[in-house]
Amino acid sequence: MTGQLLVRGMLVGLLAGILAFGFAKVFGEPQIDKAIAFEDQMAQMHGDAPEEELVSREVQSTFGLFTGVVTYSVSLGGIFALVFAYSLGRVGKIGPRGLAALLALAAFVTLILVPGLKYPANPPSIGDPATIAQRTKLFFLMLLVSVIAAVIAINAARKLIPAIGIWGGSILAVALYIVIMAVAGSLFPTINEVPEAFSAVLLWKFRVASLGIQLVLWTTVGLTFGWLAERKLNLPGFSTRA
């Protein structure tokens, strides 16, 4: 079963990558072009010579973007399928579609939304080179804390639900996750590397587009994989054992 689900997960990841690429091309790339124009303008004001492009902007925004997004999404789809196969039958009586949707939602919140609230995405051409490495490390540390907090919350839910019911146990587990992440967010340093002259509207649009790309990707994976998995698992004679 696991191998068949893995193939389906990677195919779903491919579909999600194509849709995410389309979203990025329409909503994300225009913001990046404007950010690059701002960077060039600031360089001219300081008398800096323009840097030679190793890869043209046209290639970056088409083939490069497509390759990066699809490679990421196919890998994500495969990992998602493995997590789904492990979780199947271990998360109450929830069906394949519900399980896939729940896993996708949990992954989006834990891996993307919550860490991004503390360290949101910035246009690639904007930022202080001296702080980019530190900001990247802090983001991944925040992501790690988010994953650990999610594991703690899940374990708490498994103990609380039998005692006080699914609603009470789930709410307390979510509250525990929120408290842990709120404390972590207050302890982690804030890094503001965006120039004051940079448009706040442009920055907001870029960050919304970045979040939208991930939302399209995870929504597609959760809904489409759940549909395919349910069809496969409901086939007569199909075994749920690996």
Short mmCIF file of C-alpha atoms in Angstrom, two decimals:
data_model
loop_
_atom_site.label_atom_id
_atom_site.label_comp_id
_atom_site.label_asym_id
_atom_site.label_seq_id
_atom_site.Cartn_x
_atom_site.Cartn_y
_atom_site.Cartn_z
CA MET A 1 0.00 0.00 0.00
CA THR A 2 2.71 2.47 0.95
CA GLY A 3 4.40 2.29 -2.44
CA GLN A 4 1.14 2.90 -4.30
CA LEU A 5 0.29 5.83 -2.06
CA LEU A 6 3.79 7.22 -2.55
CA VAL A 7 3.33 7.28 -6.33
CA ARG A 8 -0.02 9.00 -5.93
CA GLY A 9 1.48 11.50 -3.52
CA MET A 10 4.20 12.45 -5.98
CA LEU A 11 1.67 12.80 -8.81
CA VAL A 12 -0.48 15.00 -6.60
CA GLY A 13 2.65 16.98 -5.74
CA LEU A 14 3.27 17.50 -9.45
CA LEU A 15 -0.26 18.84 -9.92
CA ALA A 16 0.10 21.06 -6.85
CA GLY A 17 3.41 22.36 -8.17
CA ILE A 18 1.91 23.32 -11.52
CA LEU A 19 -0.94 25.19 -9.82
CA ALA A 20 1.44 26.86 -7.36
CA PHE A 21 3.69 27.90 -10.26
CA GLY A 22 0.73 29.49 -12.01
CA PHE A 23 -0.21 31.37 -8.85
CA ALA A 24 3.39 32.50 -8.30
CA LYS A 25 3.71 33.64 -11.90
CA VAL A 26 0.56 35.75 -11.73
CA PHE A 27 0.74 37.14 -8.20
CA GLY A 28 4.33 36.73 -6.98
CA GLU A 29 6.60 37.55 -9.89
CA PRO A 30 5.25 41.09 -10.49
CA GLN A 31 6.11 41.97 -6.88
CA ILE A 32 9.63 40.58 -7.30
CA ASP A 33 10.12 42.65 -10.47
CA LYS A 34 9.11 45.79 -8.57
CA ALA A 35 11.46 44.89 -5.71
CA ILE A 36 14.33 44.41 -8.16
CA ALA A 37 13.53 47.79 -9.73
CA PHE A 38 13.70 49.35 -6.25
CA GLU A 39 17.07 47.71 -5.60
CA ASP A 40 18.43 48.99 -8.93
CA GLN A 41 17.17 52.47 -8.15
CA MET A 42 18.86 52.47 -4.74
CA ALA A 43 22.10 51.20 -6.30
CA GLN A 44 22.06 54.04 -8.83
CA MET A 45 21.48 56.58 -6.08
CA HIS A 46 24.57 55.29 -4.27
CA GLY A 47 26.59 55.17 -7.47
CA ASP A 48 27.05 51.40 -7.37
CA ALA A 49 27.73 49.60 -10.62
CA PRO A 50 25.01 47.11 -11.60
CA GLU A 51 25.91 43.48 -10.93
CA GLU A 52 26.15 41.12 -13.88
CA GLU A 53 23.38 38.51 -13.94
CA LEU A 54 24.60 34.92 -13.98
CA VAL A 55 21.09 33.81 -14.92
CA SER A 56 18.75 36.15 -16.77
CA ARG A 57 15.63 37.38 -15.01
CA GLU A 58 13.50 35.82 -17.76
CA VAL A 59 14.97 32.37 -17.09
CA GLN A 60 14.62 32.84 -13.33
CA SER A 61 10.93 33.76 -13.59
CA THR A 62 10.01 30.93 -15.97
CA PHE A 63 12.11 27.77 -16.18
CA GLY A 64 13.92 28.39 -12.90
CA LEU A 65 10.73 29.10 -10.98
CA PHE A 66 8.89 26.15 -12.51
CA THR A 67 11.75 23.73 -11.81
CA GLY A 68 12.14 24.86 -8.22
CA VAL A 69 8.44 24.83 -7.37
CA VAL A 70 7.72 21.48 -9.03
CA THR A 71 10.77 19.76 -7.50
CA TYR A 72 9.76 21.02 -4.07
CA SER A 73 6.11 20.05 -4.49
CA VAL A 74 6.79 16.54 -5.84
CA SER A 75 9.11 15.86 -2.89
CA LEU A 76 6.52 17.27 -0.52
CA GLY A 77 3.82 15.08 -2.07
CA GLY A 78 5.94 11.98 -1.53
CA ILE A 79 6.64 12.83 2.10
CA PHE A 80 2.97 13.64 2.63
CA ALA A 81 1.99 10.22 1.28
CA LEU A 82 4.38 8.48 3.70
CA VAL A 83 3.00 10.43 6.66
CA PHE A 84 -0.54 9.63 5.50
CA ALA A 85 0.26 5.91 5.23
CA TYR A 86 1.70 5.92 8.76
CA SER A 87 -1.25 7.89 10.20
CA LEU A 88 -3.97 5.84 8.50
CA GLY A 89 -5.88 3.95 11.19
CA ARG A 90 -4.02 5.72 13.99
CA VAL A 91 -6.10 8.91 14.08
CA GLY A 92 -9.48 7.80 15.36
CA LYS A 93 -12.13 6.73 12.86
CA ILE A 94 -11.46 9.51 10.37
CA GLY A 95 -11.61 8.51 6.69
CA PRO A 96 -8.93 8.97 4.01
CA ARG A 97 -10.28 12.32 2.78
CA GLY A 98 -10.63 13.71 6.27
CA LEU A 99 -7.21 12.45 7.29
CA ALA A 100 -5.52 13.97 4.23
CA ALA A 101 -7.25 17.31 4.78
CA LEU A 102 -6.35 17.28 8.49
CA LEU A 103 -2.69 16.47 7.79
CA ALA A 104 -2.46 19.16 5.11
CA LEU A 105 -4.01 21.76 7.40
CA ALA A 106 -1.73 20.80 10.29
CA ALA A 107 1.34 20.92 8.03
CA PHE A 108 0.39 24.32 6.59
CA VAL A 109 -0.15 25.83 10.03
CA THR A 110 2.88 24.21 11.66
CA LEU A 111 5.44 24.54 8.86
CA ILE A 112 4.32 27.66 7.02
CA LEU A 113 1.84 29.93 8.78
CA VAL A 114 3.11 30.07 12.36
CA PRO A 115 6.87 30.35 11.64
CA GLY A 116 6.02 32.91 8.96
CA LEU A 117 4.22 35.12 11.45
CA LYS A 118 7.52 35.70 13.25
CA TYR A 119 9.79 35.71 10.21
CA PRO A 120 7.66 36.48 7.13
CA ALA A 121 9.01 36.18 3.61
CA ASN A 122 10.89 39.08 2.03
CA PRO A 123 11.52 39.72 -1.67
CA PRO A 124 14.83 38.07 -2.65
CA SER A 125 16.42 41.37 -3.67
CA ILE A 126 15.55 43.14 -0.42
CA GLY A 127 17.39 42.78 2.85
CA ASP A 128 20.66 43.31 4.62
CA PRO A 129 23.25 40.72 3.51
CA ALA A 130 24.73 40.85 7.01
CA THR A 131 21.51 39.57 8.61
CA ILE A 132 20.14 37.20 5.94
CA ALA A 133 22.06 34.18 7.27
CA GLN A 134 21.01 34.90 10.86
CA ARG A 135 17.38 35.41 9.82
CA THR A 136 17.40 32.13 7.91
CA LYS A 137 18.77 30.24 10.92
CA LEU A 138 16.18 31.80 13.20
CA PHE A 139 13.38 30.90 10.81
CA PHE A 140 14.38 27.23 10.74
CA LEU A 141 14.78 27.23 14.52
CA MET A 142 11.29 28.65 14.83
CA LEU A 143 10.05 25.98 12.41
CA LEU A 144 11.70 23.29 14.55
CA VAL A 145 10.09 24.68 17.69
CA SER A 146 6.73 24.69 15.89
CA VAL A 147 7.10 21.02 14.95
CA ILE A 148 8.09 20.08 18.51
CA ALA A 149 5.17 22.07 19.90
CA ALA A 150 2.83 20.30 17.48
CA VAL A 151 4.12 16.89 18.61
CA ILE A 152 3.62 17.88 22.25
CA ALA A 153 0.09 19.09 21.47
CA ILE A 154 -0.77 15.87 19.62
CA ASN A 155 0.46 13.72 22.50
CA ALA A 156 -1.54 15.87 24.91
CA ALA A 157 -4.64 15.48 22.75
CA ARG A 158 -4.30 11.69 22.73
CA LYS A 159 -4.38 11.71 26.53
CA LEU A 160 -7.03 14.41 26.95
CA ILE A 161 -9.61 13.23 24.41
CA PRO A 162 -10.42 9.91 26.19
CA ALA A 163 -10.78 11.81 29.46
CA ILE A 164 -12.81 14.90 28.49
CA GLY A 165 -14.04 14.24 24.97
CA ILE A 166 -12.88 15.12 21.49
CA TRP A 167 -13.89 18.79 21.57
CA GLY A 168 -12.46 19.60 24.98
CA GLY A 169 -9.28 17.62 24.38
CA SER A 170 -8.72 19.14 20.95
CA ILE A 171 -9.28 22.70 22.15
CA LEU A 172 -6.88 22.27 25.07
CA ALA A 173 -4.25 20.72 22.79
CA VAL A 174 -4.52 23.61 20.32
CA ALA A 175 -4.33 26.08 23.21
CA LEU A 176 -1.17 24.35 24.44
CA TYR A 177 0.40 24.71 20.99
CA ILE A 178 -0.54 28.39 20.84
CA VAL A 179 0.94 29.07 24.28
CA ILE A 180 4.23 27.35 23.42
CA MET A 181 4.56 29.26 20.15
CA ALA A 182 3.59 32.56 21.76
CA VAL A 183 6.35 32.13 24.33
CA ALA A 184 8.83 31.12 21.63
CA GLY A 185 7.84 34.09 19.49
CA SER A 186 8.44 36.48 22.37
CA LEU A 187 11.86 34.98 23.11
CA PHE A 188 13.15 34.88 19.54
CA PRO A 189 14.73 38.15 18.34
CA THR A 190 12.98 40.32 15.77
CA ILE A 191 14.95 41.19 12.64
CA ASN A 192 13.75 44.02 10.44
CA GLU A 193 16.01 44.14 7.40
CA VAL A 194 13.64 45.87 4.98
CA PRO A 195 14.78 49.41 4.02
CA GLU A 196 12.54 52.19 5.32
CA ALA A 197 12.08 53.54 1.80
CA PHE A 198 10.71 50.25 0.53
CA SER A 199 6.97 50.30 -0.20
CA ALA A 200 4.95 48.78 2.63
CA VAL A 201 2.16 47.96 0.17
CA LEU A 202 4.57 46.10 -2.10
CA LEU A 203 6.02 44.20 0.85
CA TRP A 204 2.53 43.23 2.01
CA LYS A 205 1.51 42.06 -1.47
CA PHE A 206 4.66 39.95 -1.76
CA ARG A 207 4.11 38.31 1.61
CA VAL A 208 0.45 37.60 0.85
CA ALA A 209 1.48 36.11 -2.51
CA SER A 210 4.12 33.94 -0.83
CA LEU A 211 1.55 32.67 1.66
CA GLY A 212 -0.92 32.15 -1.17
CA ILE A 213 1.53 29.94 -3.06
CA GLN A 214 1.86 27.67 -0.05
CA LEU A 215 -1.90 27.71 0.52
CA VAL A 216 -2.57 26.63 -3.07
CA LEU A 217 0.04 23.89 -2.78
CA TRP A 218 -1.15 22.43 0.52
CA THR A 219 -4.84 22.72 -0.36
CA THR A 220 -4.26 20.85 -3.61
CA VAL A 221 -2.25 18.14 -1.89
CA GLY A 222 -4.74 17.69 0.95
CA LEU A 223 -7.89 17.56 -1.17
CA THR A 224 -6.59 15.74 -4.24
CA PHE A 225 -4.55 13.15 -2.39
CA GLY A 226 -7.46 12.41 -0.07
CA TRP A 227 -9.73 11.80 -3.06
CA LEU A 228 -7.22 9.49 -4.77
CA ALA A 229 -6.41 7.63 -1.55
CA GLU A 230 -10.09 7.07 -0.79
CA ARG A 231 -10.70 5.65 -4.26
CA LYS A 232 -7.73 3.31 -3.94
CA LEU A 233 -8.48 2.17 -0.41
CA ASN A 234 -12.11 1.44 -1.27
CA LEU A 235 -11.21 -0.91 -4.13
CA PRO A 236 -12.46 -4.49 -3.52
CA GLY A 237 -9.71 -6.76 -2.27
CA PHE A 238 -7.30 -3.92 -1.59
CA SER A 239 -5.29 -4.44 1.58
CA THR A 240 -4.40 -1.57 3.89
CA ARG A 241 -1.24 -3.34 4.95
CA ALA A 242 2.11 -2.23 3.56
#
